[in-house]
Coordinates of C-alpha atoms in Angstrom, one line a residue:
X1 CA 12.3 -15.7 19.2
X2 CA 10.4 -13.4 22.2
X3 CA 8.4 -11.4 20.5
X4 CA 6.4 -8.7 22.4
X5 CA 3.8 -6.9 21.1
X6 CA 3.4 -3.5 23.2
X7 CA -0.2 -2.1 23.1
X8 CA -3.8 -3.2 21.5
X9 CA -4.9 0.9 20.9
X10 CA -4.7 0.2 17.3
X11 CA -7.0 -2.1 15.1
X12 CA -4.2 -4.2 13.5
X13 CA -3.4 -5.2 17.0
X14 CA -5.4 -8.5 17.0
X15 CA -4.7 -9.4 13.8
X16 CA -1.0 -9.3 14.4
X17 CA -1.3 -11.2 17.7
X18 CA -3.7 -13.9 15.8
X19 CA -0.6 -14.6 13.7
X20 CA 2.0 -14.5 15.8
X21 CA 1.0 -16.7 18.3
X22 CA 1.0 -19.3 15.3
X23 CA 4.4 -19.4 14.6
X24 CA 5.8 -22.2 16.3
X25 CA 9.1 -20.5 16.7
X26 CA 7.8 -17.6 18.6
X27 CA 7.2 -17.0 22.2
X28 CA 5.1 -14.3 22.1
X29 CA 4.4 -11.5 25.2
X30 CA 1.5 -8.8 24.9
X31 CA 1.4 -5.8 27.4
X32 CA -1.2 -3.1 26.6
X33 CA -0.2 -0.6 29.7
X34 CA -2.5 2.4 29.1
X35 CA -5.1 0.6 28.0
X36 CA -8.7 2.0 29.9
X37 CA -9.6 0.0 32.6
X38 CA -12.1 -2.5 31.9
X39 CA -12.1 -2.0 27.8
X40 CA -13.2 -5.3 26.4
X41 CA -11.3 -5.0 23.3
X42 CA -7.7 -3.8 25.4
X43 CA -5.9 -5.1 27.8
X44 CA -6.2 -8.3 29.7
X45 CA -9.3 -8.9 28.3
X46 CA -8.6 -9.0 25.2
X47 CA -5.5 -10.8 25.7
X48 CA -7.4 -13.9 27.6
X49 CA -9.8 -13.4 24.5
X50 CA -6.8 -14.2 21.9
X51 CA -5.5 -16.7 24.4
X52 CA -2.0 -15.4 24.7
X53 CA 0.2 -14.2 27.8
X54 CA 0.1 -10.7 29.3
X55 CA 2.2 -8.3 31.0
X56 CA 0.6 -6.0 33.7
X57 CA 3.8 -3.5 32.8
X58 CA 6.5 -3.1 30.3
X59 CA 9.0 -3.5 33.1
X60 CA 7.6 -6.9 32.7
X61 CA 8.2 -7.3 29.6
X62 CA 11.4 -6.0 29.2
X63 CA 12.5 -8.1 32.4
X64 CA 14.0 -10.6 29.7
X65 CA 15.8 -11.1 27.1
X66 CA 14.0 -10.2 23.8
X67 CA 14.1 -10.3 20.3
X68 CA 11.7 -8.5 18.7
X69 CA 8.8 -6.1 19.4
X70 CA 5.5 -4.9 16.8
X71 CA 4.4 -1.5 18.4
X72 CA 0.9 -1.0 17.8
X73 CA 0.2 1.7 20.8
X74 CA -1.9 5.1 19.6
X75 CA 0.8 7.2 16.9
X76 CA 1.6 9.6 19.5
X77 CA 3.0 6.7 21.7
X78 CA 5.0 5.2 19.0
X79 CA 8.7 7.0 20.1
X80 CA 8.8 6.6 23.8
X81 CA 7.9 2.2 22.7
X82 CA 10.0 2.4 20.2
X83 CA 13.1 3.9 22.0
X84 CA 12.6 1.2 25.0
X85 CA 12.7 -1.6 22.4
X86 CA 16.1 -0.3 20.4
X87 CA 17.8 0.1 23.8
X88 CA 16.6 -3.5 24.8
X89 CA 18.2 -4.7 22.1
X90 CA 14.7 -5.5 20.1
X91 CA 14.4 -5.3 16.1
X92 CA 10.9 -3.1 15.9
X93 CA 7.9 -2.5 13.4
X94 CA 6.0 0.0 13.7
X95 CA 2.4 0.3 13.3
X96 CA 1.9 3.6 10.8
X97 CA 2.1 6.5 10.8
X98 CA 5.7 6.0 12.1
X99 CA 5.3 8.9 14.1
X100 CA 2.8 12.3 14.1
X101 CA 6.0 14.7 14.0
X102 CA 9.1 14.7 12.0
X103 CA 11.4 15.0 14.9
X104 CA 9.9 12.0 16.8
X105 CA 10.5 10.2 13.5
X106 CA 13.7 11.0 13.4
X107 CA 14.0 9.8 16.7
X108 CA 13.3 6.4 16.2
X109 CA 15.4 5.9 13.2
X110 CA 18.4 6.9 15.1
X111 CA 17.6 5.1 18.3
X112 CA 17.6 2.3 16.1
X113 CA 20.6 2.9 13.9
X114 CA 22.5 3.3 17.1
X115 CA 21.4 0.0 18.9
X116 CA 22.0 -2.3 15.8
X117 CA 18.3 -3.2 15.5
X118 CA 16.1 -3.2 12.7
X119 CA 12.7 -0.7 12.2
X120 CA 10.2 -1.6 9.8
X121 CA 7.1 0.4 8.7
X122 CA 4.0 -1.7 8.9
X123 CA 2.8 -1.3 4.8
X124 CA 1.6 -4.9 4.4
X125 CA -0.1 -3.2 1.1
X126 CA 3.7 -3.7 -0.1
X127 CA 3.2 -7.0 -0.1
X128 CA 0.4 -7.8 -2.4
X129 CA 1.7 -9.7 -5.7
X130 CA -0.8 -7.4 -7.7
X131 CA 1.3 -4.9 -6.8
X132 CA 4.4 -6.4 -7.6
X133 CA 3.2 -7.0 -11.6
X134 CA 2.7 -3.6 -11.2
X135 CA 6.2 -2.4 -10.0
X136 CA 7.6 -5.0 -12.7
X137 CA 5.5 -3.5 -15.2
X138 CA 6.7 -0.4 -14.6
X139 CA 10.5 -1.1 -14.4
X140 CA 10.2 -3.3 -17.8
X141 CA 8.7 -0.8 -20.0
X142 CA 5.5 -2.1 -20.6
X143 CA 4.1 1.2 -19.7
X144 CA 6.3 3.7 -20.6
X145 CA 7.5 6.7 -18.3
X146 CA 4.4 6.8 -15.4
X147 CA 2.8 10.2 -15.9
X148 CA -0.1 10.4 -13.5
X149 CA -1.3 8.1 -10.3
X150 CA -5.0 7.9 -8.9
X151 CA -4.9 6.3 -5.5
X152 CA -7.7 5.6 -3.1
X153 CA -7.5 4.3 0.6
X154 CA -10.9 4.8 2.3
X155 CA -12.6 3.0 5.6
X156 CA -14.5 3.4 8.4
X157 CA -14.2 5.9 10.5
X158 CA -11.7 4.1 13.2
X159 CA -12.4 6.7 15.9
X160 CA -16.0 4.9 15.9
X161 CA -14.3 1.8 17.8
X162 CA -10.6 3.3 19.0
X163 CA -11.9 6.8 20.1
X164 CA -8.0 8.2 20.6
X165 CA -8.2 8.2 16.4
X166 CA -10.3 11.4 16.5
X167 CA -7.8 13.0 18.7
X168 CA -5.6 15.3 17.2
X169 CA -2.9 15.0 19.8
X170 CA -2.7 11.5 20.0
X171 CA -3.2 10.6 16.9
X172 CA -1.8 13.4 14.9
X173 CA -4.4 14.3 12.7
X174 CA -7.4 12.3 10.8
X175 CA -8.1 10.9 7.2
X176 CA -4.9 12.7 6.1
X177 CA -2.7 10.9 8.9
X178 CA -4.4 7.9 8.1
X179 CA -5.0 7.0 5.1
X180 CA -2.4 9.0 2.5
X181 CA 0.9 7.6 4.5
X182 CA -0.1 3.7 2.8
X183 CA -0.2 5.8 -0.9
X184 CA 2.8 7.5 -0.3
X185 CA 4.7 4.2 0.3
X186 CA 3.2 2.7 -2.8
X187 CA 4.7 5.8 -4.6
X188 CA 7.8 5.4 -3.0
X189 CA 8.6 2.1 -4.3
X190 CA 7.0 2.9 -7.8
X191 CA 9.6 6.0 -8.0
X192 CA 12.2 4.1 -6.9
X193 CA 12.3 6.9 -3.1
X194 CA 12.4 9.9 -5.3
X195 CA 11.3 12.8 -2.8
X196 CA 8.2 14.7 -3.6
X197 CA 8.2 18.2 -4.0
X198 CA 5.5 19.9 -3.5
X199 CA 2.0 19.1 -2.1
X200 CA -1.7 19.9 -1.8
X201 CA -4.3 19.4 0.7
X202 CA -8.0 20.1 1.2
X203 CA -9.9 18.5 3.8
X204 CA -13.0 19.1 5.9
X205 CA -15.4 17.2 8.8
X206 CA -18.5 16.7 6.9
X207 CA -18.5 13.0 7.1
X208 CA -19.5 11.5 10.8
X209 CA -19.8 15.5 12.2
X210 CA -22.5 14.1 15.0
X211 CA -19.2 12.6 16.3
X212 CA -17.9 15.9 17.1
X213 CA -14.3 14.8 16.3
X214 CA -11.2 17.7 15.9
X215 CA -9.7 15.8 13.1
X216 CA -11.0 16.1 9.5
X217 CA -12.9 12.7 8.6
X218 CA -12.1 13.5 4.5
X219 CA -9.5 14.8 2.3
X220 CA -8.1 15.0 -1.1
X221 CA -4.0 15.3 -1.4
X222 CA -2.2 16.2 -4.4
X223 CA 1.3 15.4 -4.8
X224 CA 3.9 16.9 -7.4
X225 CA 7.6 14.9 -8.1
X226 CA 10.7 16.2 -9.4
X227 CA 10.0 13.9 -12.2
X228 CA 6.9 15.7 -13.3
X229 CA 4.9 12.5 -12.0
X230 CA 1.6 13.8 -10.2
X231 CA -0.3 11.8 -7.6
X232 CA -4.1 12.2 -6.2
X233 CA -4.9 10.6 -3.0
X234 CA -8.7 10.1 -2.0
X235 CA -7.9 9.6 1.9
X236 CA -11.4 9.8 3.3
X237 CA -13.2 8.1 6.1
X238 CA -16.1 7.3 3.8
X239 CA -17.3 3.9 4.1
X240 CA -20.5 4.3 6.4
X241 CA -20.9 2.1 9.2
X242 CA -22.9 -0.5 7.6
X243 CA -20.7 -1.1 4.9
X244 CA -20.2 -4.8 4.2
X245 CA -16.0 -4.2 4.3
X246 CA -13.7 -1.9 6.2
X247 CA -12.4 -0.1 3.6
X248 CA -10.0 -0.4 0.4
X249 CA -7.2 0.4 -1.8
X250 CA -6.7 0.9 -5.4
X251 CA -4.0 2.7 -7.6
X252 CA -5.2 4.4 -11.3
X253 CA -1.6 4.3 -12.9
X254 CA -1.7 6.5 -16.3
X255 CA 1.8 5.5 -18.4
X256 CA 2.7 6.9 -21.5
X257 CA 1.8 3.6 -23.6
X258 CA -1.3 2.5 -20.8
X259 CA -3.1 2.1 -18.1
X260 CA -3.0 0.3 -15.0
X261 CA -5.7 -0.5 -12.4
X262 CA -4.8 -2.1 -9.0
X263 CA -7.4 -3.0 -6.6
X264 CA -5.6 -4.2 -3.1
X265 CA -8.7 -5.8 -1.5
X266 CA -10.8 -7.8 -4.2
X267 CA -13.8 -9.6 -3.1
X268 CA -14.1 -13.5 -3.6
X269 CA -17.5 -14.0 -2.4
X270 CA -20.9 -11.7 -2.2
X271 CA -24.2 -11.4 -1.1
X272 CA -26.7 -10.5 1.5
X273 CA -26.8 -11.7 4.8
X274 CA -30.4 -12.2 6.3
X275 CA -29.6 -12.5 10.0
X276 CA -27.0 -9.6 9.7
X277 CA -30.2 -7.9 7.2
X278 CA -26.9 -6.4 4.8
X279 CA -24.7 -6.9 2.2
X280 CA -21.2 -9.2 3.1
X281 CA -18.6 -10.6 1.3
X282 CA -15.8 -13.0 1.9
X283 CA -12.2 -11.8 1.3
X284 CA -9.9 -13.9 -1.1
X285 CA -6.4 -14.1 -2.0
X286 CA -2.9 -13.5 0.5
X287 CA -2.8 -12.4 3.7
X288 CA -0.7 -9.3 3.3
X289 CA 0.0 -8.5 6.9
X290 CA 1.1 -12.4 7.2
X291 CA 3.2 -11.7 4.6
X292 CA 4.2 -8.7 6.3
X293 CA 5.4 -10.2 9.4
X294 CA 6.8 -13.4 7.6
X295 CA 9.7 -10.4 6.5
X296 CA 9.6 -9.0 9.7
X297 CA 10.7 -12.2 11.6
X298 CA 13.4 -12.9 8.4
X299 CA 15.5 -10.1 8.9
X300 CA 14.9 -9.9 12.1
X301 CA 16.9 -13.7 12.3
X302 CA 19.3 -13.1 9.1
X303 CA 20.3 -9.4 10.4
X304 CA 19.5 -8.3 7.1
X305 CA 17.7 -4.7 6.9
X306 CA 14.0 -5.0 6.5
X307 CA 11.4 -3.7 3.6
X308 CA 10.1 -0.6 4.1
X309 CA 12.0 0.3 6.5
X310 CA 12.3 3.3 9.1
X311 CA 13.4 5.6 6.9
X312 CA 10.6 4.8 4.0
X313 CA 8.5 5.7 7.2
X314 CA 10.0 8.7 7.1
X315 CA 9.7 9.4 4.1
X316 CA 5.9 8.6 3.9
X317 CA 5.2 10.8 7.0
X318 CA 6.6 14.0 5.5
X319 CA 4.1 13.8 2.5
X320 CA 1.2 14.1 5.5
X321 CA 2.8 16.8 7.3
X322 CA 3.0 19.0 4.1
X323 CA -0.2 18.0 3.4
X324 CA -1.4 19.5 7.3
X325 CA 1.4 22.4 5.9
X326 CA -0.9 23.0 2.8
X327 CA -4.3 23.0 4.6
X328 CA -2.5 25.8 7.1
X329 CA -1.7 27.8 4.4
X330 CA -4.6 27.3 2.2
X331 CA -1.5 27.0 -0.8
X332 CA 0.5 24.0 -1.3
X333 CA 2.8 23.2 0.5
X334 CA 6.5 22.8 -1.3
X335 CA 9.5 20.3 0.5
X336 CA 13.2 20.6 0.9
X337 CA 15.8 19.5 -0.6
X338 CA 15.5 17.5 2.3
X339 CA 12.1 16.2 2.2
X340 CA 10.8 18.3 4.9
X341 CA 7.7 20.6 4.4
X342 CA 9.2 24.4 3.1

């Protein structure tokens, strides 16, 4: 399979290349067009760092045949790669947010559905076998109708090392574009793709202000089902800079017979580094975006349609626009029938 993989602007970039370029039945292309000229950590450079081929242009890249391509470009890039790909012929995933507006979203679904390819959100959280004894746990009973859901996804502040995530243009927003899409997809599975309702937002720039960022850099989003199922989503950039880990994710699931806790990112091995003069740990267990991928490259060779796909994207991106709908309007923010923001 020719696999491309079209822009480094987003941090997964690397990681995704790193594993690719493993597979034995993968030919793998990178091409990171807009990246800023002499960036050590886009481009060329980082492309000779990873020791894998480059395109100077996607003309290049699109000169042949191919298969496959994983779009991890800035969010507000992710139609115009997307669309290129789909006409090429190319099964896509998509680096989240699928897109920063509803109509590019829609966009790329279509694009996709019309050329016979695939599109797949990139939620490797999905892929965790915690989360799976949860989902099973939920669907056999063990604990009763699910009533309430605490989730967390916090980090570092990514605009710290990709600058374009503090700008609201390109990247659509902060924390809340982010951070609550990955909750929102865990939901979505959970409820089986029932469509919220109604949702709530507060946000503010209090965290990393000497930055002098137009996004907000923390939030707290609320969201109300049909079902009567609440969810609270902790979507902050609070992990300082000298944290010994990027970030993490954990679900508080409240059923009517128990409790569930799921922690996405547990630590195998801590302690302090001397020469580093901090805390570190070592991190255990699967590799949830190899996992990721490994589905990725299956249905992209059985034809079969992927998990999540576009239109769980799609569904995940609506929560955050009613959530940028609610901090507008100071009130929350109710969906269609539809899904869209009221």
């Amino acid at each position: 399979m020719r696999i491309a993989v079209l822009s480094f602007a987003h941090v997964h970039a690397a990681a995704y290349v790193r594993l690719l370029r493993d597979h034995d039945d993968v030919e793998l292309v990178t091409a990171d067009p807009d990246a800023p000229p002499g960036d050590p950590d886009r481009g060329p450079a980082l492309a000779e760092r990873l020791g894998v081929p480059y395109a100077a242009t996607l003309d290049e890249v699109f000169a042949a045949p191919l298969d496959a391509a994983v779009i991890t470009s800035e969010n507000s890039r992710h139609r115009k790669l997307v669309e290129r790909a789909a006409t090429a012929g190319a099964h896509v995933l998509c680096e989240k947010p699928l897109a920063t507006t509803e109509a590019d979203a829609q966009a790329m679904v279509a694009a996709c559905s019309r050329a016979g390819v695939s599109l797949m959100a990139a939620y490797p959280v999905r892929f965790a076998p915690a989360f799976a004894a949860l989902r099973d746990a939920l669907e056999d009973g063990h604990l009763g109708r699910l009533v309430a859901v605490y989730g967390t996804n916090n980090g570092w502040n990514p605009a710290r090392s990709r600058r374009w995530f503090g700008d609201r243009e390109t990247a659509g927003g902060g924390a809340l574009m982010d951070h609550t899409v990955h909750i929102a997809d865990l939901m979505d599975v959970l409820l089986g793709g029932e469509q919220a309702e109604e949702v709530y937002a507060q946000a503010n720039t209090v965290l990393d202000a000497d930055l002098g960022l137009d996004v907000e850099t923390a939030g707290l989003v609320t969201v109300r089902y049909p079902s009567g199922v609440t969810a609270a989503v902790d979507c902050s950039w609070s992990q300082p800079a000298h944290h010994p880990t990027w970030g993490g994710l954990t679900l508080t699931c409240v059923g009517e017979r128990g409790i569930v806790e799921f922690d996405a990112f547990p630590r195998l091995l801590g302690g302090f580094d001397e020469t580093a003069g901090r805390d570190r740990w070592e991190p255990g267990g699967d590799d949830l975006d190899a996992a990721m991928l490994d589905e990725f490259l299956d249905a992209c060779r059985t034809g079969r349609r992927p998990r999540p796909d576009g239109e769980a994207g799609l569904r995940s991106l609506r929560i955050v626009l009613a959530a940028y709908e609610s901090l507008r309007r100071g009130q929350p923010a109710p969906l269609s029938g539809d899904g869209l923001p009221g």
